[in-house]
Amino acid sequence: MTAQSRNWPELLLGLGIVLAGAIIGWQATSVKVAPIYAKVGPAAFLWFAAALLIGCGLIVAWRAAARPAGQGFELRGPMEILLALGLAAGLINLIGFIPVAILVFVLTSHALGSTQIVRDIIAGLILSIVAYLVFAMALGLRLPLGEVFA
Amino acid sequence: MSALEQLLGGFATALTLQNLGWSLLGVSLGTFIGILPGIGPALTIALLLPITGYLDPTAAFIMFGGLYYGAMYGSSTTSILLNTPGESGSIITAIEGNLMARSGRGAPALATAAIGSFVAGTIGTLLLTFCAPLVVKLAIAFGPAEYFALMILAFTTASAMLGSHIYKGLTALAIGIAMGLIGIDELTGQARLAFGYPQLLDGVDLVVVAVGLFAVGEAMHVASRRDLREVTVETVKGSLWMSREDWRRSWKPWLRGTALGFPFGALPAGGTEIPTFLSYFFEKKLSKRPREFGTGAIEGVAGPEAANNSAVAGVLVPLLSLGLPTSATAAILLVAFQQYGLQPGPQLFEASGPLVWTLIASLFIGNAMLLVLNLPLVGVWVKLLSIPQPLLYGGILVFSTLGVYSVNRSAFDLGLLFITGFIGYLMRRFEFPVAPCIIGLILGPLAEQNLRRALSISQGDWSVFVTHPIALILFILAATMLVLPVLWRPKVN
């Protein structure tokens, strides 16, 4: 098996799953188990999930080492969507729902291959205003207008 | 009062003009969202959960009835015309139906899927009407040990039957269980997996996880694959009515599919995927033209589509009578019930009988509405598929953000959406099934509760799980479910 044909993404995923299991196991050690619950206390299921993740993660990593990587995946698009959601989480209280919705719309469209930014901004603006009005007026859902504009 | 009388009571409530309006809104919204590529019934209901929270319970459940079947209908239309199944039960429809559409037989494929869904949905709902009260009677004998065993069975079936490998299903299940454990432990008051964030002490909301895994995960997956962005929508030509020959070739597969699907859904035995595969095999074996299978045989759409819808009705039996969700959609419906302070299970029929029977009646009504409204309107729905994908997914993510934010009016939840969306993407990218994760999230804490309860009743004696015959049988079944797919797994050419 050469380094080129090894399935590095899946190998990393397997190790990531093992790491997640280890973190859950580490958290389980900090849960105090009173003697009365000693049979099955609040940490038992944490240990179960941790063991399952570590076991399955090892299988994922082991199998990844034995077969070539899949082709045809691009990273730019998914990362752009993550950026959109990250910005939404960080900015929604600051700049409000409508600008955040436009941002999510434009970045997602771009991630999916759109190059017409002006069209996307206009479509995002219309959609977010309609959504805001429907939710706020018809359903009484209070969406943030943004601290900056308050 | 007999089941039939109670069902009639349900119809009396569901058939008022206002409630018919809710049902119509449910089937329309369900079809509208279900038809969007990659979006199945589970996400449709999850996205609408925050909105239905503002309605009174009767209106909301009538709408859920419509949504449940409407999203299934929309999903099969997309499978046939776009070859993108919204959920695992539509995989066969996507293969054989799309082949029919490509050879210019899209209209009969849509018609046999719609009529088959109606036949299976109606018979399945009728079976649900009579089976659910029987299971309730059985369930009264269930104690915590039996419930724990039942949940282990649901875990193993969901993990073993879905996806390409058991270890991938189990990984998804473990992620779900871990997410379900986040927050304060109810028995000891200790925080678990909160990592010092007070927002996590109440646990992670299912809407956030479902929207992240399904909507964000799917959008990221499509963004990462150029071939998924360049899909062709097959056009629907000619009359939508099936020919005499089509009817002759369809009616038996509809009935056989219905008979296969319901038991698989009703017993917690793997949801909708297996019966659709089995139906395809049976139809191929029984067909006089087996060579047509793989090139677009109408029986290969009629049977599996009926099996899928019948299983979907069957899934409601363990959900309503035992409180046990065996599919991702059922898990989200369970949360919908909890949103109104209702806990599905044996007591539900006693405590909220009229509401449950109204839901079942609205399933019949929604099913009939779908047939009457949607088959003639298929041209309108198909237009939705011509919306450019960037705008479509842009819109889906705007509504996802809105839906998730509105659950707790919290920006922190949007941060969780970021994380669960990334997990959903990785699961699609590396072919891990998503449903076990949702089931683990919902059932994990319930399984833990029942295990601890069973052990505290037996004063810590583990033999309680072997000496109770029902629990023992369920454990043996669970073990079989883990071993069975290793020894035998149907393959589709």
XYZ file of C-alpha atoms in Angstrom:
643
model
C 0.000 0.000 0.000
C 1.512 3.319 -1.062
C 0.973 6.604 0.694
C -0.938 7.893 -2.367
C -3.506 5.104 -2.394
C -4.142 5.154 1.350
C -7.532 6.598 2.271
C -6.254 9.493 4.407
C -9.621 11.272 4.902
C -11.281 8.114 6.222
C -8.255 7.254 8.320
C -8.437 10.703 9.919
C -12.167 10.275 10.428
C -11.567 6.978 12.232
C -9.008 8.606 14.506
C -11.408 11.522 15.056
C -14.114 9.092 16.189
C -11.622 7.466 18.577
C -10.747 10.925 19.932
C -14.450 11.750 20.421
C -14.830 8.466 22.337
C -11.791 9.328 24.466
C -13.213 12.782 25.305
C -16.533 11.219 26.368
C -14.605 8.682 28.480
C -12.605 11.520 30.061
C -15.873 13.331 30.849
C -17.256 10.116 32.362
C -14.397 10.060 34.865
C -15.502 13.446 36.221
C -19.070 12.243 36.939
C -19.382 11.347 40.604
C -21.095 8.025 41.253
C -22.745 7.724 44.656
C -22.622 4.202 46.182
C -26.420 3.873 45.945
C -26.195 4.119 42.139
C -23.135 1.913 41.922
C -24.912 -0.733 39.837
C -25.638 1.616 36.938
C -24.817 5.206 37.738
C -24.891 8.362 35.625
C -21.504 7.527 34.096
C -22.407 4.049 32.797
C -23.997 5.108 29.520
C -21.193 7.610 28.951
C -18.720 4.723 29.224
C -20.889 2.678 26.879
C -20.978 5.442 24.216
C -17.233 6.063 24.662
C -16.365 2.374 24.250
C -18.634 2.023 21.202
C -17.079 5.087 19.555
C -13.505 3.981 20.259
C -14.205 0.455 18.974
C -16.006 1.611 15.824
C -13.447 4.400 15.220
C -10.649 1.832 15.266
C -12.529 -0.302 12.715
C -13.084 2.769 10.481
C -9.363 3.634 10.652
C -8.264 0.025 10.099
C -10.516 -0.429 7.057
C -9.479 2.966 5.649
C -5.872 1.840 5.593
C -6.861 -1.086 3.393
C -8.655 0.681 0.549
C -8.129 3.634 -1.748
C -9.716 7.041 -1.212
C -12.968 8.049 -2.935
C -12.703 10.703 -5.607
C -14.636 13.776 -6.626
C -15.162 15.667 -3.355
C -14.568 19.411 -3.144
C -13.898 21.225 0.116
C -14.589 24.847 -0.832
C -18.411 24.541 -0.984
C -18.936 22.795 2.383
C -16.513 25.186 4.100
C -18.433 28.165 2.725
C -21.659 26.788 4.218
C -19.928 26.286 7.568
C -18.675 29.871 7.364
C -22.254 31.039 6.725
C -23.530 29.191 9.810
C -20.601 30.350 11.943
C -21.286 33.969 10.967
C -25.007 33.473 11.612
C -24.312 32.195 15.140
C -21.892 35.016 15.869
C -23.808 37.896 14.328
C -27.551 37.231 14.702
C -27.919 39.140 17.979
C -25.642 41.937 16.769
C -26.963 42.695 13.281
C -30.366 40.954 13.426
C -32.174 38.268 11.476
C -32.586 39.903 8.052
C -28.888 40.681 7.303
C -27.891 37.264 8.709
C -30.454 35.504 6.503
C -29.165 37.349 3.414
C -25.620 36.339 4.354
C -26.610 32.676 4.780
C -28.538 32.737 1.499
C -25.756 34.337 -0.561
C -22.951 32.194 0.874
C -24.947 28.959 0.475
C -25.890 29.828 -3.117
C -22.256 30.573 -3.874
C -21.222 27.286 -2.250
C -23.649 25.489 -4.568
C -22.014 27.028 -7.615
C -23.927 30.306 -8.156
C -21.938 33.177 -9.646
C -24.838 35.664 -9.806
C -24.224 37.533 -6.572
C -26.598 40.444 -7.305
C -29.472 38.022 -8.050
C -28.681 36.076 -4.877
C -28.634 39.230 -2.711
C -32.007 40.354 -4.099
C -33.523 36.853 -3.707
C -32.090 36.570 -0.166
C -33.442 40.003 0.762
C -36.954 39.210 -0.485
C -36.982 35.779 1.170
C -35.731 37.041 4.535
C -38.191 39.973 4.644
C -41.105 37.656 3.754
C -39.964 35.090 6.340
C -39.555 37.813 8.970
C -43.022 39.238 8.325
C -44.745 35.844 8.226
C -43.070 34.619 11.394
C -43.295 37.881 13.310
C -46.793 38.917 12.212
C -48.636 35.634 11.700
C -46.964 33.461 14.340
C -45.898 36.102 16.835
C -42.300 34.880 16.802
C -39.918 37.612 17.922
C -36.846 37.586 15.710
C -33.921 39.852 16.605
C -33.615 43.158 14.750
C -30.017 43.561 15.866
C -28.341 45.506 18.673
C -26.633 47.718 16.094
C -29.974 48.929 14.723
C -31.824 49.066 18.048
C -65.625 1.865 23.268
C -64.319 -0.113 20.319
C -61.489 1.072 18.096
C -63.935 1.684 15.264
C -66.186 3.898 17.393
C -63.219 5.891 18.604
C -61.966 6.236 15.048
C -65.383 7.586 14.025
C -65.039 10.104 16.838
C -61.664 11.061 15.390
C -63.244 11.554 11.975
C -65.954 13.752 13.494
C -63.242 16.080 14.807
C -61.008 15.924 11.735
C -63.809 16.510 9.219
C -64.804 19.999 10.381
C -64.117 22.689 7.782
C -61.375 24.289 9.837
C -59.616 20.988 10.505
C -59.903 19.951 6.867
C -58.069 23.215 6.159
C -55.244 22.193 8.524
C -55.084 18.797 6.844
C -54.894 20.444 3.407
C -52.159 22.762 4.646
C -50.294 19.726 6.062
C -50.407 17.677 2.847
C -49.491 20.710 0.725
C -46.578 21.780 2.936
C -45.479 18.147 3.281
C -45.458 17.650 -0.493
C -43.855 21.068 -1.066
C -40.909 20.409 1.251
C -40.733 16.653 0.646
C -40.342 17.237 -3.092
C -37.183 19.292 -2.587
C -34.234 17.051 -3.434
C -32.536 15.262 -0.557
C -35.217 16.271 1.936
C -37.301 13.471 3.344
C -40.237 13.315 5.748
C -38.028 13.488 8.872
C -36.552 16.861 8.004
C -39.891 18.181 6.715
C -41.485 17.619 10.113
C -38.377 18.814 11.995
C -38.324 22.082 10.047
C -41.999 22.688 10.737
C -41.883 21.714 14.441
C -41.090 25.220 15.674
C -44.049 26.582 13.686
C -46.564 23.940 14.776
C -45.609 24.710 18.375
C -47.815 27.793 18.056
C -50.935 25.802 17.123
C -53.398 24.083 19.435
C -52.724 20.318 19.773
C -55.660 19.128 17.620
C -54.777 21.429 14.715
C -51.098 20.527 15.034
C -51.720 16.771 14.986
C -54.079 17.010 12.034
C -51.340 18.909 10.251
C -48.748 16.274 11.251
C -50.991 13.560 9.745
C -50.996 15.440 6.441
C -47.303 16.268 6.644
C -46.332 12.663 7.343
C -47.929 11.254 4.190
C -47.453 14.441 2.111
C -43.693 14.387 2.611
C -43.620 10.705 1.629
C -45.509 11.510 -1.562
C -43.223 14.437 -2.409
C -40.164 12.335 -1.727
C -41.219 9.600 -4.173
C -41.927 12.181 -6.918
C -38.368 13.500 -6.579
C -37.005 9.959 -6.533
C -38.691 9.170 -9.848
C -37.940 12.394 -11.692
C -34.566 13.296 -10.211
C -33.147 9.984 -8.925
C -32.478 11.492 -5.477
C -34.222 9.526 -2.716
C -35.132 11.685 0.262
C -34.876 8.680 2.611
C -33.760 5.057 2.518
C -37.256 3.670 1.803
C -37.292 5.471 -1.562
C -34.010 4.036 -2.877
C -35.692 1.393 -5.049
C -38.265 3.905 -6.329
C -35.365 6.174 -7.233
C -33.645 3.410 -9.215
C -36.504 1.735 -11.052
C -38.829 4.776 -11.233
C -36.116 6.998 -12.644
C -35.337 4.369 -15.286
C -39.026 4.419 -16.279
C -38.966 8.233 -16.439
C -35.853 8.178 -18.600
C -37.521 5.873 -21.080
C -40.479 8.279 -21.369
C -42.741 6.456 -18.850
C -42.485 9.024 -16.065
C -46.255 9.568 -15.939
C -47.234 5.917 -15.288
C -44.353 5.660 -12.780
C -45.704 8.655 -10.840
C -49.262 7.332 -11.093
C -48.472 3.814 -9.875
C -46.385 5.281 -7.030
C -49.204 7.649 -6.020
C -52.033 5.114 -6.263
C -49.849 2.426 -4.651
C -49.051 4.830 -1.817
C -52.756 5.540 -1.388
C -53.704 1.840 -1.328
C -50.860 0.952 1.053
C -51.380 4.036 3.213
C -55.102 3.338 3.575
C -54.725 -0.380 4.339
C -51.734 0.355 6.589
C -53.661 2.998 8.538
C -56.596 0.585 8.850
C -54.243 -2.073 10.267
C -52.788 0.577 12.598
C -56.327 1.326 13.836
C -56.794 -2.254 14.961
C -53.217 -3.241 15.877
C -52.295 -0.271 18.071
C -54.979 -0.960 20.748
C -53.913 -4.644 20.792
C -50.269 -3.708 21.340
C -51.395 -1.309 24.086
C -53.026 -4.280 25.861
C -49.750 -6.225 25.535
C -47.682 -3.259 26.636
C -49.474 -3.042 29.967
C -47.523 -6.191 30.915
C -44.251 -4.400 30.115
C -42.034 -3.265 32.971
C -38.736 -1.357 32.820
C -36.798 -4.564 31.969
C -38.996 -5.244 28.938
C -38.828 -1.604 27.818
C -35.047 -1.625 28.097
C -34.879 -4.828 26.025
C -37.247 -3.295 23.453
C -35.016 -0.243 23.137
C -31.928 -2.388 22.687
C -33.829 -4.167 19.904
C -34.653 -0.808 18.301
C -30.959 0.198 18.576
C -29.670 -2.951 16.949
C -32.247 -3.018 14.148
C -31.659 0.637 13.321
C -27.868 0.218 13.329
C -27.681 -3.146 11.620
C -30.307 -2.716 8.945
C -29.448 0.771 7.735
C -26.258 1.703 5.930
C -23.573 -0.351 4.288
C -21.793 -1.715 7.384
C -22.902 -2.458 10.941
C -19.957 -0.573 12.454
C -21.060 2.579 10.641
C -24.608 2.198 12.004
C -23.228 1.609 15.499
C -20.983 4.691 15.234
C -24.013 6.794 14.288
C -25.948 5.257 17.187
C -23.132 6.015 19.666
C -22.957 9.644 18.478
C -26.724 9.916 18.970
C -26.612 8.332 22.449
C -23.765 10.666 23.469
C -25.743 13.703 22.262
C -28.802 12.438 24.131
C -26.805 12.241 27.382
C -25.782 15.904 27.236
C -27.291 17.849 30.158
C -28.410 17.195 33.713
C -28.909 13.552 34.717
C -32.492 13.400 36.016
C -31.791 10.876 38.772
C -28.661 12.376 40.321
C -28.780 15.983 39.132
C -25.239 15.792 37.775
C -24.170 17.588 34.604
C -22.878 15.376 31.807
C -20.974 16.404 28.672
C -21.870 20.066 29.258
C -18.206 21.200 29.023
C -18.993 24.155 31.286
C -21.681 25.642 29.007
C -24.848 26.440 30.983
C -26.840 26.334 27.721
C -26.090 22.611 27.479
C -27.501 21.769 30.915
C -31.010 21.390 29.458
C -29.699 19.050 26.757
C -29.564 19.461 22.996
C -32.859 20.070 21.222
C -33.811 17.432 18.646
C -34.833 20.090 16.115
C -31.281 21.450 16.150
C -29.783 17.995 15.636
C -32.304 16.918 12.967
C -31.970 20.139 10.960
C -28.176 19.995 11.249
C -27.847 16.343 10.265
C -30.422 16.411 7.473
C -30.617 19.930 5.985
C -27.136 21.352 6.590
C -25.479 17.957 6.049
C -27.282 17.501 2.740
C -26.523 21.051 1.535
C -22.810 20.591 2.348
C -22.769 17.196 0.659
C -24.326 18.575 -2.536
C -21.892 21.519 -2.417
C -18.986 19.071 -2.243
C -20.074 16.989 -5.218
C -20.182 18.542 -8.679
C -22.044 15.506 -10.070
C -24.902 15.990 -7.556
C -25.237 19.629 -8.626
C -25.633 18.692 -12.278
C -28.796 16.593 -12.046
C -31.336 16.226 -14.817
C -35.041 16.457 -14.110
C -36.891 13.975 -16.313
C -39.893 15.519 -18.009
C -43.375 14.067 -17.578
C -44.947 13.465 -20.965
C -48.394 12.320 -22.038
C -51.427 11.352 -19.985
C -51.016 10.801 -16.266
C -53.542 8.007 -16.332
C -52.230 4.468 -16.364
C -53.141 2.144 -19.229
C -55.176 -1.026 -18.667
C -51.914 -2.984 -18.904
C -50.282 -0.760 -16.256
C -53.203 -1.356 -13.891
C -53.030 -5.088 -14.504
C -49.321 -5.119 -13.719
C -49.627 -2.843 -10.665
C -52.491 -4.004 -8.470
C -50.950 -7.229 -7.226
C -47.564 -5.594 -6.401
C -49.449 -2.880 -4.462
C -51.167 -5.489 -2.284
C -48.052 -7.645 -1.877
C -45.986 -4.573 -1.020
C -48.566 -3.504 1.555
C -48.528 -6.963 3.148
C -44.714 -6.938 3.321
C -44.286 -3.381 4.550
C -46.684 -3.211 7.485
C -45.176 -5.959 9.677
C -41.671 -4.600 9.144
C -42.797 -1.170 10.268
C -44.982 -2.402 13.117
C -42.409 -4.731 14.668
C -39.302 -2.733 15.455
C -37.445 -4.532 12.681
C -35.573 -2.133 10.523
C -38.110 0.406 9.262
C -38.791 0.934 5.581
C -35.611 -0.070 3.774
C -35.761 -3.870 4.062
C -39.418 -4.355 2.992
C -38.860 -2.198 -0.125
C -35.837 -4.304 -1.082
C -37.751 -7.537 -0.366
C -40.739 -6.339 -2.382
C -38.444 -5.602 -5.329
C -36.998 -9.128 -5.156
C -40.410 -10.767 -4.891
C -41.772 -8.772 -7.809
C -38.756 -9.639 -9.916
C -39.150 -13.334 -9.047
C -42.895 -13.352 -9.731
C -42.763 -11.242 -12.887
C -43.283 -12.710 -16.344
C -40.773 -10.145 -17.602
C -37.887 -10.273 -15.101
C -35.550 -8.851 -17.749
C -37.428 -5.530 -17.611
C -36.229 -5.080 -14.012
C -33.239 -2.784 -14.060
C -34.532 -1.035 -17.176
C -37.768 0.391 -15.726
C -40.419 -2.208 -14.773
C -43.662 -0.805 -13.371
C -43.914 -3.650 -10.811
C -40.517 -2.542 -9.458
C -42.034 0.847 -8.578
C -45.540 -0.274 -7.562
C -44.435 -2.941 -5.043
C -41.621 -1.125 -3.214
C -43.560 2.149 -3.090
C -46.532 0.365 -1.492
C -44.172 -1.459 0.896
C -42.595 1.859 1.872
C -45.902 3.569 2.632
C -47.322 0.565 4.410
C -44.200 0.351 6.611
C -44.528 4.062 7.353
C -48.049 3.423 8.688
C -46.730 0.391 10.582
C -44.019 2.481 12.271
C -46.815 4.376 14.025
C -47.866 1.207 15.907
C -44.786 0.997 18.190
C -44.615 4.802 18.313
C -48.176 5.360 19.527
C -48.645 2.216 21.632
C -45.156 1.795 23.154
C -43.602 5.246 22.751
C -40.891 3.557 20.689
C -39.698 5.370 17.550
C -38.088 2.992 15.048
C -37.370 5.501 12.272
C -35.974 9.023 12.161
C -39.401 10.404 11.198
C -41.055 8.579 14.082
C -38.403 9.963 16.468
C -39.258 13.483 15.362
C -42.986 12.782 15.717
C -42.250 11.619 19.275
C -40.702 15.019 19.977
C -43.782 16.649 18.473
C -45.894 14.758 21.002
C -43.550 15.745 23.831
C -43.813 19.373 22.711
C -47.447 19.198 23.831
C -46.624 17.407 27.083
C -47.855 14.060 25.722
C -45.836 10.872 26.165
C -46.674 8.189 23.577
C -47.128 4.771 25.157
C -49.909 2.646 26.641
C -51.285 5.565 28.659
C -51.596 7.845 25.632
C -54.717 6.094 24.309
C -56.323 6.455 27.762
C -55.198 9.968 28.583
C -55.426 11.612 25.153
C -57.580 9.143 23.208
C -59.524 11.736 21.178
C -56.285 13.388 20.032
C -54.695 10.091 18.941
C -57.813 9.008 17.062
C -58.021 12.409 15.395
C -54.415 11.935 14.253
C -55.247 8.483 12.848
C -58.395 9.845 11.130
C -56.365 12.684 9.650
C -53.951 10.103 8.187
C -56.876 8.604 6.227
C -58.044 12.057 5.153
C -54.565 13.258 4.206
C -53.985 10.112 2.182
C -57.193 10.630 0.193
C -56.419 14.334 -0.287
C -52.996 13.493 -1.687
C -54.489 11.228 -4.321
C -57.218 13.657 -5.349
C -55.092 16.798 -5.326
C -51.574 15.798 -6.146
C -51.819 13.434 -9.054
C -53.552 16.017 -11.279
C -51.254 18.734 -9.894
C -48.031 16.838 -10.476
C -47.039 19.360 -13.174
C -47.107 22.157 -10.583
C -44.964 20.216 -8.112
C -42.505 19.268 -10.817
C -41.926 22.989 -11.468
C -40.375 23.160 -7.993
C -37.637 20.879 -9.227
C -36.683 23.444 -11.860
C -35.709 26.031 -9.212
C -31.917 26.435 -9.529
C -30.183 24.397 -6.828
C -28.188 27.327 -5.377
C -31.420 29.258 -4.683
C -33.158 26.139 -3.390
C -30.474 25.280 -0.847
C -30.001 28.970 0.015
C -33.696 29.051 0.936
C -33.527 25.754 2.841
C -30.644 27.028 4.986
C -32.366 30.359 5.676
C -35.404 28.445 6.977
C -33.146 26.054 8.879
C -31.458 28.997 10.617
C -34.835 30.539 11.355
C -36.333 27.269 12.614
C -33.382 26.473 14.883
C -33.149 29.997 16.283
C -36.868 30.079 17.044
C -36.720 26.942 19.245
C -35.067 28.768 22.174
C -34.360 32.197 20.623
C -30.715 31.386 21.151
C -27.623 32.110 19.053
C -25.952 29.260 20.922
C -28.289 26.823 19.116
C -26.990 28.197 15.811
C -23.496 27.265 17.013
C -24.790 23.752 17.694
C -26.319 23.744 14.191
C -22.817 24.452 12.871
C -21.440 21.392 14.720
C -24.311 18.989 13.938
C -24.312 20.167 10.300
C -20.618 19.317 10.032
C -21.272 15.888 11.587
C -24.157 15.372 9.115
C -21.844 16.233 6.235
C -19.160 13.801 7.411
C -21.808 11.069 7.773
C -22.938 11.565 4.176
C -19.405 11.946 2.856
C -18.308 8.653 4.442
C -21.663 6.847 4.039
C -22.763 6.565 7.667
C -26.573 6.219 8.114
C -28.184 9.220 9.837
C -31.325 7.553 11.268
C -29.527 5.559 14.059
C -28.096 8.847 15.328
C -31.564 10.377 15.721
C -32.902 7.170 17.291
C -29.937 7.038 19.703
C -30.525 10.653 20.675
C -34.171 10.023 21.542
C -33.999 6.495 22.908
C -30.580 6.666 24.621
C -31.780 8.545 27.696
C -35.011 6.484 27.810
C -33.047 3.227 27.653
C -30.782 4.469 30.449
C -33.785 5.439 32.569
C -35.417 2.009 32.126
C -32.180 0.117 32.789
C -31.644 1.988 36.044
C -35.299 1.604 37.023
C -35.245 -2.154 36.297
C -32.104 -2.590 38.377
C -33.384 -0.529 41.254
C -36.614 -2.617 41.345
C -34.592 -5.851 41.272
C -32.194 -4.407 43.881
C -29.287 -4.576 41.509
C -29.916 -8.117 40.299
C -28.967 -8.316 36.585
C -30.748 -11.641 36.146
C -33.983 -9.631 35.833
C -33.233 -9.343 32.110
C -33.068 -13.116 31.688
C -35.814 -14.253 34.046
C -38.452 -12.013 32.411
C -39.425 -14.073 29.329
C -40.488 -11.093 27.132
C -37.216 -9.269 27.875
C -35.214 -12.405 27.138
C -36.969 -12.946 23.774
C -36.373 -9.297 22.840
C -32.658 -9.585 23.720
C -32.339 -12.742 21.618
C -34.047 -10.925 18.710
C -31.681 -7.974 19.167
C -28.647 -10.281 19.034
C -30.066 -11.961 15.913
C -30.495 -8.564 14.263
C -26.798 -7.868 14.787
C -25.686 -11.213 13.371
C -28.236 -11.557 10.542
C -26.962 -8.800 8.217
C -23.420 -10.192 8.469
C -24.648 -13.586 7.260
C -27.255 -12.384 4.758
C -27.777 -9.053 3.066
C -29.939 -8.601 -0.035
C -28.156 -7.018 -2.949
C -29.716 -4.972 -5.716
C -28.186 -5.145 -9.144
